[in-house]
Amino acid sequence: MLRRLLLLFVLPLLSAALFAGCCGSVACDCQNYRTDALIFRFSADSTGGTGFRAAELTNVVLVRYNSIRPGDSLNLQKTDTVRLTRTRATAFTPVVIDNTEPFTQRFGRKLGTSEPRNSHRYAILLTGAARNSPVRKRYFIGGITLTGKVEADGCCTCYENTQKSFYLNNTFVEATSGPGNPPIETTLTR
């Protein structure tokens, strides 16, 4: 009887320890850093006049809005603001909006969902250096759709984005990059 009890308790613990030892020595390389991220790059000044000068990009303000849908109407509630102050040398560094960057997750709500009307909306504003400076240029981002899947291979489990799209100033943008590829950057022009 004692042997049976030992087998009932010891054998599962021994099996779990052996399995954990195997998985504990395996490093997972998911290559999914920023897989859900929306990455925006400002175009540099060109002869066509659609680009920016570095001095115009030293103050970028990001705003996150929560959507509230009473009935069929849509109301946006401003919830968070982040000001990015850049030097002329870093002015063309991409602006990244991800599940936890630059805003933290609220109530477990991610950047986007498989139901775009329930996702956050964002604005990228170009302003002057003073806090009350007028907005020179606005970009509105909404209708963010993110779909992904979890792939498991032995001891490793990795998330992979399979579909990413959004609206930029009412223009549809497909930003799905495909498995193992870096996220697509969206270029912002004047």
XYZ file of N, CA and C in Angstrom:
570
model
N 0.823 -1.191 0.000
C 0.000 0.000 0.000
C 0.870 1.259 0.000
N 1.912 1.211 0.829
C 2.816 2.351 0.892
C 3.515 2.575 -0.445
N 3.857 1.484 -1.111
C 4.492 1.593 -2.432
C 3.573 2.280 -3.432
N 2.319 1.925 -3.426
C 1.354 2.527 -4.352
C 1.212 4.028 -4.093
N 1.145 4.392 -2.847
C 1.041 5.814 -2.504
C 2.287 6.570 -2.962
N 3.461 5.970 -2.746
C 4.691 6.611 -3.206
C 4.697 6.764 -4.719
N 4.264 5.743 -5.432
C 4.208 5.812 -6.898
C 3.211 6.867 -7.362
N 2.110 6.985 -6.667
C 1.092 7.968 -7.036
C 1.605 9.407 -6.874
N 2.436 9.638 -5.876
C 2.917 10.981 -5.608
C 4.304 11.256 -6.185
N 5.192 10.290 -6.091
C 6.574 10.506 -6.499
C 6.732 10.457 -8.012
N 6.095 9.533 -8.675
C 6.252 9.392 -10.127
C 5.834 10.654 -10.885
N 4.678 11.260 -10.602
C 4.335 12.511 -11.298
C 5.311 13.649 -11.006
N 5.795 13.744 -9.782
C 6.755 14.791 -9.443
C 8.077 14.577 -10.166
N 8.519 13.328 -10.238
C 9.750 13.004 -10.941
C 9.617 13.305 -12.437
N 8.502 12.963 -13.027
C 8.264 13.247 -14.454
C 8.266 14.744 -14.715
N 7.604 15.496 -13.853
C 7.560 16.950 -14.019
C 8.951 17.551 -13.892
N 9.744 17.055 -12.975
C 11.098 17.577 -12.786
C 11.970 17.289 -14.002
N 11.838 16.097 -14.566
C 12.607 15.766 -15.763
C 12.201 16.635 -16.944
N 10.892 16.828 -17.121
C 10.407 17.657 -18.224
C 10.835 19.114 -18.038
N 10.736 19.620 -16.830
C 11.135 21.005 -16.559
C 12.619 21.193 -16.792
N 13.420 20.202 -16.459
C 14.854 20.299 -16.698
C 15.164 20.409 -18.171
N 14.434 19.704 -18.994
C 14.627 19.756 -20.447
C 14.252 21.142 -20.966
N 13.091 21.631 -20.586
C 12.634 22.934 -21.086
C 13.417 24.085 -20.471
N 13.893 23.914 -19.275
C 14.632 24.986 -18.629
C 15.958 25.286 -19.298
N 16.474 24.339 -20.062
C 17.761 24.557 -20.719
C 17.618 25.042 -22.153
N 16.381 25.244 -22.606
C 16.138 25.669 -23.983
C 15.832 27.165 -24.000
N 16.558 27.912 -24.827
C 16.288 29.344 -24.984
C 15.342 29.528 -26.169
N 14.264 30.241 -25.953
C 13.288 30.479 -27.020
C 13.664 31.752 -27.765
N 13.724 31.661 -29.078
C 13.987 32.828 -29.922
C 12.759 33.058 -30.786
N 11.798 33.792 -30.228
C 10.518 33.974 -30.913
C 10.596 34.989 -32.049
N 11.536 35.895 -32.009
C 11.680 36.941 -33.030
C 10.366 37.692 -33.241
N 9.670 37.962 -32.149
C 8.396 38.654 -32.272
C 8.374 40.000 -31.557
N 9.541 40.577 -31.355
C 9.612 41.881 -30.707
C 8.844 42.889 -31.561
N 7.920 43.546 -30.960
C 7.084 44.551 -31.620
C 6.248 43.981 -32.762
N 5.856 42.739 -32.651
C 5.066 42.122 -33.709
C 3.719 42.815 -33.898
N 3.121 43.352 -32.832
C 1.847 44.060 -32.932
C 2.025 45.572 -33.085
N 3.244 46.061 -33.014
C 3.495 47.507 -32.972
C 3.118 48.217 -34.272
N 2.668 49.461 -34.103
C 2.489 50.376 -35.232
C 3.702 51.296 -35.201
N 4.447 51.325 -36.298
C 5.683 52.104 -36.339
C 5.546 53.151 -37.435
N 5.791 54.399 -37.053
C 5.640 55.529 -37.972
C 6.970 56.239 -38.136
N 7.323 56.530 -39.371
C 8.554 57.250 -39.687
C 8.168 58.502 -40.487
N 8.694 59.635 -40.047
C 8.447 60.880 -40.769
C 9.345 60.935 -41.995
N 8.769 61.356 -43.119
C 9.577 61.463 -44.337
C 10.468 62.699 -44.235
N 11.672 62.576 -44.767
C 12.617 63.699 -44.760
C 12.245 64.674 -45.868
N 12.615 65.934 -45.679
C 12.326 66.979 -46.659
C 12.901 66.584 -48.015
N 12.077 66.689 -49.001
C 12.509 66.347 -50.362
C 12.135 67.492 -51.299
N 12.543 67.374 -52.498
C 12.239 68.435 -53.464
C 10.756 68.505 -53.763
N 10.017 67.409 -53.504
C 8.578 67.400 -53.759
C 7.784 68.140 -52.705
N 8.424 68.484 -51.589
C 7.748 69.253 -50.548
C 6.848 68.429 -49.640
N 6.922 67.093 -49.672
C 6.062 66.283 -48.812
C 6.752 65.845 -47.533
N 8.032 66.152 -47.391
C 8.782 65.737 -46.214
C 8.907 66.829 -45.168
N 9.604 66.492 -44.098
C 9.790 67.400 -42.965
C 11.260 67.737 -42.786
N 11.501 68.882 -42.167
C 12.847 69.238 -41.714
C 12.969 68.764 -40.270
N 14.175 68.475 -39.848
C 14.408 67.965 -38.493
C 13.851 68.912 -37.428
N 13.958 70.205 -37.639
C 13.477 71.185 -36.660
C 11.960 71.085 -36.449
N 11.237 70.579 -37.425
C 9.782 70.452 -37.306
C 9.372 69.234 -36.474
N 10.313 68.343 -36.203
C 9.989 67.082 -35.543
C 10.546 66.968 -34.131
N 10.974 68.074 -33.550
C 11.574 68.004 -32.216
C 10.532 67.869 -31.103
N 9.261 68.142 -31.392
C 8.199 67.998 -30.391
C 7.034 67.231 -31.009
N 6.910 65.988 -30.579
C 5.845 65.114 -31.058
C 5.011 64.721 -29.850
N 3.704 64.874 -29.961
C 2.794 64.528 -28.868
C 1.940 63.344 -29.325
N 1.869 62.309 -28.485
C 1.012 61.162 -28.753
C -0.164 61.210 -27.787
N -1.353 60.995 -28.309
C -2.561 61.016 -27.492
C -3.291 59.692 -27.697
N -3.734 59.091 -26.596
C -4.552 57.870 -26.678
C -5.974 58.214 -26.267
N -6.912 57.720 -27.039
C -8.330 57.913 -26.769
C -8.978 56.561 -26.534
N -9.921 56.518 -25.606
C -10.774 55.343 -25.448
C -12.056 55.627 -26.208
N -12.554 54.625 -26.885
C -13.819 54.805 -27.576
C -14.952 54.393 -26.660
N -15.979 55.173 -26.672
C -17.174 54.894 -25.889
C -18.326 54.857 -26.887
N -19.047 53.767 -26.945
C -20.113 53.609 -27.931
C -21.472 53.516 -27.238
N -22.067 54.664 -26.911
C -23.444 54.594 -26.417
C -24.372 54.496 -27.632
N -25.071 53.392 -27.766
C -25.931 53.205 -28.938
C -25.074 53.049 -30.180
N -25.396 53.805 -31.208
C -24.648 53.720 -32.463
C -23.646 54.854 -32.638
N -23.614 55.804 -31.707
C -22.693 56.935 -31.864
C -21.344 56.594 -31.250
N -20.321 57.304 -31.696
C -18.963 57.080 -31.195
C -18.487 58.351 -30.508
N -18.096 58.221 -29.261
C -17.509 59.333 -28.527
C -16.096 58.931 -28.142
N -15.166 59.842 -28.295
C -13.792 59.562 -27.914
C -13.471 60.299 -26.634
N -12.846 59.609 -25.713
C -12.445 60.195 -24.444
C -10.925 60.167 -24.381
N -10.322 61.355 -24.309
C -8.862 61.462 -24.207
C -8.437 60.916 -22.853
N -7.498 59.964 -22.888
C -7.099 59.345 -21.625
C -5.639 59.575 -21.271
N -4.759 59.565 -22.262
C -3.332 59.667 -21.967
C -2.630 60.517 -23.016
N -1.585 61.215 -22.573
C -0.772 62.024 -23.476
C 0.702 61.808 -23.135
N 1.517 61.665 -24.178
C 2.958 61.532 -24.019
C 3.621 62.520 -24.961
N 4.569 63.295 -24.425
C 5.319 64.243 -25.250
C 6.716 63.683 -25.489
N 7.083 63.562 -26.764
C 8.420 63.111 -27.135
C 9.227 64.334 -27.553
N 10.231 64.672 -26.787
C 11.108 65.790 -27.127
C 12.366 65.197 -27.726
N 12.672 65.622 -28.949
C 13.802 65.042 -29.680
C 14.799 66.112 -30.060
N 16.005 65.671 -30.308
C 17.019 66.580 -30.841
C 16.936 66.513 -32.358
N 17.621 67.403 -33.011
C 17.640 67.352 -34.482
C 18.288 66.061 -34.977
N 19.244 65.543 -34.205
C 19.919 64.299 -34.598
C 18.985 63.093 -34.504
N 18.017 63.124 -33.579
C 17.101 61.990 -33.402
C 15.697 62.273 -33.926
N 15.519 63.374 -34.630
C 14.191 63.788 -35.085
C 13.511 62.755 -35.975
N 14.265 62.010 -36.739
C 13.671 61.054 -37.675
C 13.617 59.630 -37.119
N 13.862 59.489 -35.819
C 13.696 58.203 -35.160
C 12.213 57.827 -35.228
N 11.897 56.585 -35.554
C 10.483 56.209 -35.670
C 9.698 56.410 -34.378
N 8.419 56.678 -34.526
C 7.478 56.753 -33.416
C 6.812 55.386 -33.328
N 6.874 54.773 -32.147
C 6.335 53.427 -31.959
C 5.141 53.487 -31.020
N 4.054 52.861 -31.445
C 2.890 52.667 -30.581
C 2.694 51.154 -30.498
N 2.865 50.619 -29.290
C 2.766 49.174 -29.089
C 1.833 48.908 -27.904
N 1.616 47.660 -27.593
C 0.704 47.310 -26.508
C 1.081 47.971 -25.187
N 2.371 48.138 -24.917
C 2.794 48.758 -23.653
C 3.783 49.901 -23.881
N 3.820 50.470 -25.065
C 4.760 51.551 -25.365
C 4.115 52.564 -26.296
N 4.100 53.803 -26.019
C 4.595 54.495 -24.838
C 3.574 54.519 -23.711
N 2.374 53.979 -23.959
C 1.332 53.957 -22.944
C 1.273 52.579 -22.301
N 0.922 52.530 -21.025
C 0.729 51.249 -20.364
C -0.635 50.689 -20.753
N -0.798 49.391 -20.579
C -2.104 48.792 -20.852
C -3.081 49.230 -19.785
N -4.305 49.486 -20.210
C -5.364 49.846 -19.264
C -6.428 48.778 -19.298
N -6.721 48.250 -18.135
C -7.775 47.252 -17.984
C -7.548 46.050 -18.902
N -6.273 45.716 -19.170
C -5.955 44.582 -20.025
C -6.239 44.810 -21.495
N -6.617 46.029 -21.846
C -6.973 46.344 -23.233
C -5.707 46.595 -24.036
N -5.537 45.881 -25.124
C -4.342 46.004 -25.936
C -4.499 47.100 -26.977
N -3.436 47.285 -27.743
C -3.384 48.279 -28.805
C -4.571 48.169 -29.741
N -4.847 46.997 -30.193
C -5.968 46.742 -31.095
C -6.581 45.407 -30.757
N -7.666 45.120 -31.400
C -8.359 43.860 -31.166
C -8.762 43.277 -32.503
N -9.362 42.094 -32.475
C -9.891 41.539 -33.709
C -11.179 42.275 -34.093
N -11.689 43.106 -33.200
C -12.868 43.927 -33.466
C -12.436 45.391 -33.429
N -12.114 46.003 -34.596
C -11.484 47.322 -34.609
C -12.302 48.444 -33.968
N -13.604 48.324 -33.925
C -14.376 49.419 -33.321
C -14.190 49.481 -31.817
N -13.645 48.398 -31.220
C -13.399 48.379 -29.780
C -11.964 48.722 -29.413
N -11.115 48.991 -30.390
C -9.712 49.264 -30.089
C -9.521 50.739 -29.752
N -8.361 51.035 -29.157
C -8.022 52.426 -28.861
C -7.884 53.207 -30.164
N -7.942 54.524 -30.041
C -7.611 55.420 -31.141
C -6.476 56.303 -30.661
N -5.672 56.773 -31.605
C -4.487 57.556 -31.254
C -4.382 58.765 -32.154
N -3.618 59.737 -31.698
C -3.275 60.894 -32.525
C -1.792 61.169 -32.342
N -1.136 61.488 -33.447
C 0.252 61.950 -33.426
C 0.195 63.410 -33.818
N 0.674 64.277 -32.944
C 0.596 65.728 -33.159
C 1.997 66.314 -33.223
N 2.223 67.168 -34.191
C 3.471 67.929 -34.257
C 3.183 69.306 -33.702
N 3.943 69.698 -32.666
C 3.704 70.973 -31.990
C 5.008 71.732 -31.840
N 4.904 72.914 -31.273
C 6.087 73.688 -30.913
C 6.611 73.221 -29.568
N 7.658 73.871 -29.085
C 8.317 73.460 -27.839
C 7.473 73.743 -26.603
N 6.706 74.818 -26.599
C 5.903 75.165 -25.423
C 4.693 74.238 -25.319
N 4.276 73.957 -24.098
C 3.143 73.044 -23.880
C 1.857 73.525 -24.547
N 1.652 74.808 -24.644
C 0.416 75.331 -25.230
C 0.606 75.757 -26.691
N 1.648 75.264 -27.328
C 1.905 75.595 -28.732
C 0.789 75.043 -29.613
N 0.471 75.748 -30.684
C -0.553 75.231 -31.586
C -0.061 73.968 -32.299
N -1.006 73.137 -32.681
C -0.692 71.909 -33.411
C -0.455 72.268 -34.867
N 0.697 71.840 -35.389
C 1.054 72.136 -36.783
C 0.554 71.073 -37.748
N 0.532 69.830 -37.273
C 0.100 68.712 -38.113
C -0.475 67.634 -37.227
N -1.577 66.978 -37.688
C -2.239 65.910 -36.939
C -2.350 64.659 -37.800
N -2.156 63.540 -37.148
C -2.374 62.236 -37.782
C -3.268 61.443 -36.845
N -4.410 60.982 -37.330
C -5.328 60.197 -36.516
C -5.225 58.730 -36.907
N -5.144 57.870 -35.898
C -5.004 56.433 -36.104
C -6.162 55.749 -35.391
N -6.905 54.944 -36.111
C -8.035 54.237 -35.518
C -8.347 52.972 -36.280
N -9.376 52.286 -35.846
C -9.777 51.050 -36.502
C -8.671 50.017 -36.523
N -7.897 49.968 -35.449
C -6.745 49.061 -35.396
C -7.246 47.624 -35.240
N -6.817 46.772 -36.156
C -7.160 45.358 -36.111
C -5.886 44.547 -35.971
N -5.815 43.749 -34.937
C -4.672 42.862 -34.712
C -5.197 41.443 -34.528
N -4.635 40.538 -35.281
C -4.975 39.132 -35.132
C -3.671 38.361 -35.044
N -3.631 37.386 -34.201
C -2.407 36.606 -34.055
C -2.706 35.201 -33.612
N -1.649 34.433 -33.537
C -1.789 33.060 -33.069
C -0.567 32.709 -32.236
N -0.732 31.700 -31.417
C 0.355 31.211 -30.578
C 0.846 29.906 -31.182
N 2.129 29.841 -31.436
C 2.767 28.643 -31.980
C 3.561 27.978 -30.866
N 3.369 26.686 -30.689
C 4.110 25.943 -29.679
C 4.968 24.898 -30.362
N 6.225 24.838 -29.935
C 7.162 23.870 -30.497
C 7.980 23.298 -29.348
N 7.559 22.196 -28.822
C 8.267 21.601 -27.687
C 8.142 22.477 -26.459
N 9.261 23.017 -26.004
C 9.277 23.831 -24.792
C 8.987 25.307 -25.055
N 9.008 25.727 -26.306
C 8.829 27.148 -26.626
C 7.415 27.429 -27.122
N 6.856 28.537 -26.647
C 5.568 29.017 -27.120
C 5.759 30.471 -27.524
N 5.445 30.785 -28.774
C 5.662 32.130 -29.299
C 4.393 32.672 -29.932
N 4.165 33.967 -29.761
C 3.042 34.660 -30.392
C 3.488 35.179 -31.745
N 2.616 35.079 -32.735
C 2.904 35.581 -34.076
C 1.713 36.403 -34.566
N 1.980 37.613 -35.008
C 0.931 38.448 -35.580
C 0.637 37.944 -36.982
N -0.641 37.705 -37.277
C -1.015 37.210 -38.604
C -1.758 38.258 -39.427
N -2.222 39.314 -38.778
C -2.910 40.378 -39.514
C -2.862 41.658 -38.697
N -2.438 42.751 -39.343
C -2.356 44.053 -38.683
C -2.785 45.114 -39.692
N -3.789 45.880 -39.329
C -4.241 46.964 -40.199
C -4.826 48.075 -39.335
N -4.942 49.257 -39.924
C -5.502 50.407 -39.219
C -5.871 51.477 -40.241
N -6.487 52.524 -39.759
C -6.798 53.683 -40.593
C -5.917 54.835 -40.139
N -5.290 55.493 -41.097
C -4.480 56.680 -40.841
C -5.157 57.826 -41.569
N -5.720 58.773 -40.800
C -6.487 59.886 -41.378
C -7.490 59.372 -42.410
N -8.265 58.362 -42.028
C -9.323 57.761 -42.855
C -8.820 56.998 -44.079
N -7.524 56.719 -44.177
C -6.978 55.906 -45.258
C -6.583 54.549 -44.685
N -7.065 53.481 -45.302
C -6.781 52.133 -44.815
C -5.323 51.783 -45.054
N -4.658 51.243 -44.017
C -3.259 50.830 -44.109
C -3.168 49.355 -43.701
N -2.649 48.525 -44.590
C -2.381 47.116 -44.290
C -0.916 47.037 -43.869
N -0.655 46.579 -42.653
C 0.713 46.580 -42.128
C 1.172 45.199 -41.685
N 0.590 44.149 -42.234
C 0.996 42.795 -41.899
C 2.332 42.513 -42.565
N 3.312 42.115 -41.773
C 4.655 41.914 -42.328
C 4.977 40.459 -42.630
N 4.261 39.537 -42.065
C 4.533 38.122 -42.304
C 5.437 37.543 -41.234
N 5.396 36.229 -41.069
C 6.169 35.574 -40.009
C 7.669 35.793 -40.162
N 8.310 36.149 -39.043
C 9.759 36.310 -39.023
C 10.276 37.600 -39.632
N 9.403 38.411 -40.216
C 9.826 39.678 -40.819
C 9.696 40.814 -39.816
N 10.520 41.860 -39.942
C 10.383 43.007 -39.042
C 9.066 43.739 -39.316
N 8.536 44.442 -38.318
C 7.293 45.184 -38.525
C 7.434 46.222 -39.646
N 6.349 46.449 -40.348
C 6.327 47.434 -41.436
C 6.241 48.834 -40.839
N 7.019 49.759 -41.383
C 6.955 51.154 -40.966
C 6.038 51.907 -41.922
N 5.196 52.762 -41.354
C 4.310 53.599 -42.141
C 4.936 54.987 -42.211
N 5.065 55.531 -43.408
C 5.692 56.831 -43.600
C 4.654 57.939 -43.471
N 4.958 58.942 -42.660
C 4.087 60.097 -42.481
C 4.650 61.249 -43.317
N 3.800 61.817 -44.148
C 4.180 62.964 -44.973
C 3.332 64.154 -44.574
N 3.650 65.297 -45.147
C 2.862 66.498 -44.871
C 1.424 66.338 -45.264
